[in-house]
Amino acid sequence: MANETEAKAEYIEKAKTLGAVQIMIGFIYIGFGTILGLMNHVSEDIGNFASRTFIAGYPFWSGISFIISGSLSIPASPTNSFPLVLGKGISAMLMIFSLLEFFIAYATWIFVIGSNQD
């Protein structure tokens, strides 16, 4: 019985840590998105730098999604509570969109390399 109680306490502590890390990642995404936006603003004098990632708003909505997911992970308990299930769903959605973004960026890179060789 003591081992089960210790395991529950450890699980809750890990869920809180995971939630805190996700919240920090969300703020990092928003911070880098702000830097990317400032680069876009500053480089107008030098040349046209337009990041499609910034234009699509990915750093901001993904950062907000990480913050929401982390906020739902913190109150999660060892049972299958609604915040835990919803947090896992949001994390899975973020993973799918991140992979999709990677493949789109890779396909765009291949297309640009092919068009530059002509």
C-alpha positions as CSV (number, residue, x, y, z in Angstrom):
1,M,0.0,0.0,0.0
2,A,2.9,2.4,0.7
3,N,4.4,1.7,-2.7
4,E,1.2,2.5,-4.4
5,T,0.9,5.8,-2.5
6,E,4.5,6.7,-3.3
7,A,3.9,5.8,-7.0
8,K,0.9,8.1,-7.1
9,A,2.9,11.0,-5.5
10,E,5.7,10.4,-8.0
11,Y,3.3,10.4,-10.9
12,I,1.6,13.6,-9.8
13,E,5.1,15.2,-9.4
14,K,6.1,14.1,-12.9
15,A,2.8,15.5,-14.3
16,K,3.5,18.8,-12.7
17,T,7.0,18.9,-14.0
18,L,5.8,18.0,-17.5
19,G,3.2,20.7,-17.3
20,A,5.8,23.3,-16.2
21,V,8.2,22.3,-19.0
22,Q,5.4,22.6,-21.6
23,I,4.5,26.0,-20.3
24,M,8.1,27.1,-20.6
25,I,8.3,25.8,-24.1
26,G,5.2,27.8,-25.0
27,F,6.8,31.0,-23.7
28,I,10.0,30.2,-25.6
29,Y,8.0,29.7,-28.8
30,I,6.2,33.0,-28.3
31,G,9.6,34.7,-27.5
32,F,11.2,33.3,-30.7
33,G,8.2,34.3,-32.7
34,T,8.6,37.9,-31.4
35,I,12.2,37.9,-32.4
36,L,11.3,36.5,-35.8
37,G,8.7,39.3,-36.2
38,L,11.3,41.9,-35.2
39,M,13.7,40.5,-37.8
40,N,11.0,40.9,-40.4
41,H,10.5,44.5,-39.3
42,V,14.2,45.4,-39.1
43,S,15.2,43.7,-42.3
44,E,12.8,45.8,-44.4
45,D,15.6,48.3,-44.8
46,I,18.1,45.6,-45.9
47,G,16.0,43.4,-48.0
48,N,12.7,41.6,-48.0
49,F,12.8,38.9,-45.3
50,A,9.4,37.4,-44.8
51,S,9.1,34.2,-42.8
52,R,6.2,32.1,-43.7
53,T,6.2,30.7,-40.3
54,F,5.7,34.1,-38.8
55,I,3.1,35.1,-41.4
56,A,1.1,31.9,-40.5
57,G,1.4,32.8,-36.8
58,Y,2.9,29.4,-35.9
59,P,5.1,30.6,-33.1
60,F,2.1,32.2,-31.4
61,W,-0.7,29.7,-31.7
62,S,1.7,26.8,-31.1
63,G,3.1,28.6,-28.0
64,I,-0.4,29.2,-26.8
65,S,-1.3,25.5,-27.4
66,F,1.8,24.4,-25.4
67,I,0.8,26.7,-22.5
68,I,-2.8,25.3,-22.5
69,S,-1.5,21.8,-22.6
70,G,0.9,22.4,-19.8
71,S,-1.8,24.1,-17.8
72,L,-4.0,21.1,-18.2
73,S,-1.2,18.7,-17.3
74,I,-0.5,20.3,-13.9
75,P,-3.9,19.6,-12.3
76,A,-4.0,16.1,-13.8
77,S,-4.2,13.2,-11.3
78,P,-3.3,9.5,-11.7
79,T,-6.8,8.7,-12.8
80,N,-8.0,9.4,-16.3
81,S,-9.4,12.8,-15.6
82,F,-10.7,15.2,-18.2
83,P,-7.7,17.6,-18.1
84,L,-5.2,14.7,-18.5
85,V,-7.1,13.3,-21.5
86,L,-7.5,16.7,-23.1
87,G,-3.8,17.5,-22.4
88,K,-2.7,14.3,-24.2
89,G,-5.0,15.1,-27.1
90,I,-3.5,18.6,-27.5
91,S,0.0,17.2,-27.2
92,A,-0.8,14.6,-30.0
93,M,-2.2,17.4,-32.1
94,L,0.9,19.5,-31.6
95,M,3.1,16.6,-32.6
96,I,1.1,15.9,-35.8
97,F,1.2,19.6,-36.8
98,S,4.9,19.8,-36.1
99,L,5.6,16.8,-38.3
100,L,3.4,18.2,-41.0
101,E,5.2,21.5,-40.8
102,F,8.6,19.7,-41.1
103,F,7.5,17.8,-44.2
104,I,6.1,20.9,-45.8
105,A,9.3,22.8,-45.1
106,Y,11.4,19.9,-46.5
107,A,9.2,19.7,-49.7
108,T,9.6,23.5,-50.1
109,W,13.3,23.2,-49.7
110,I,13.5,20.5,-52.4
111,F,11.4,22.6,-54.7
112,V,13.6,25.7,-54.2
113,I,16.8,23.6,-54.7
114,G,15.3,22.3,-58.0
115,S,14.2,25.7,-59.2
116,N,17.7,27.2,-58.5
117,Q,19.4,24.6,-60.7
118,D,17.6,25.6,-63.9
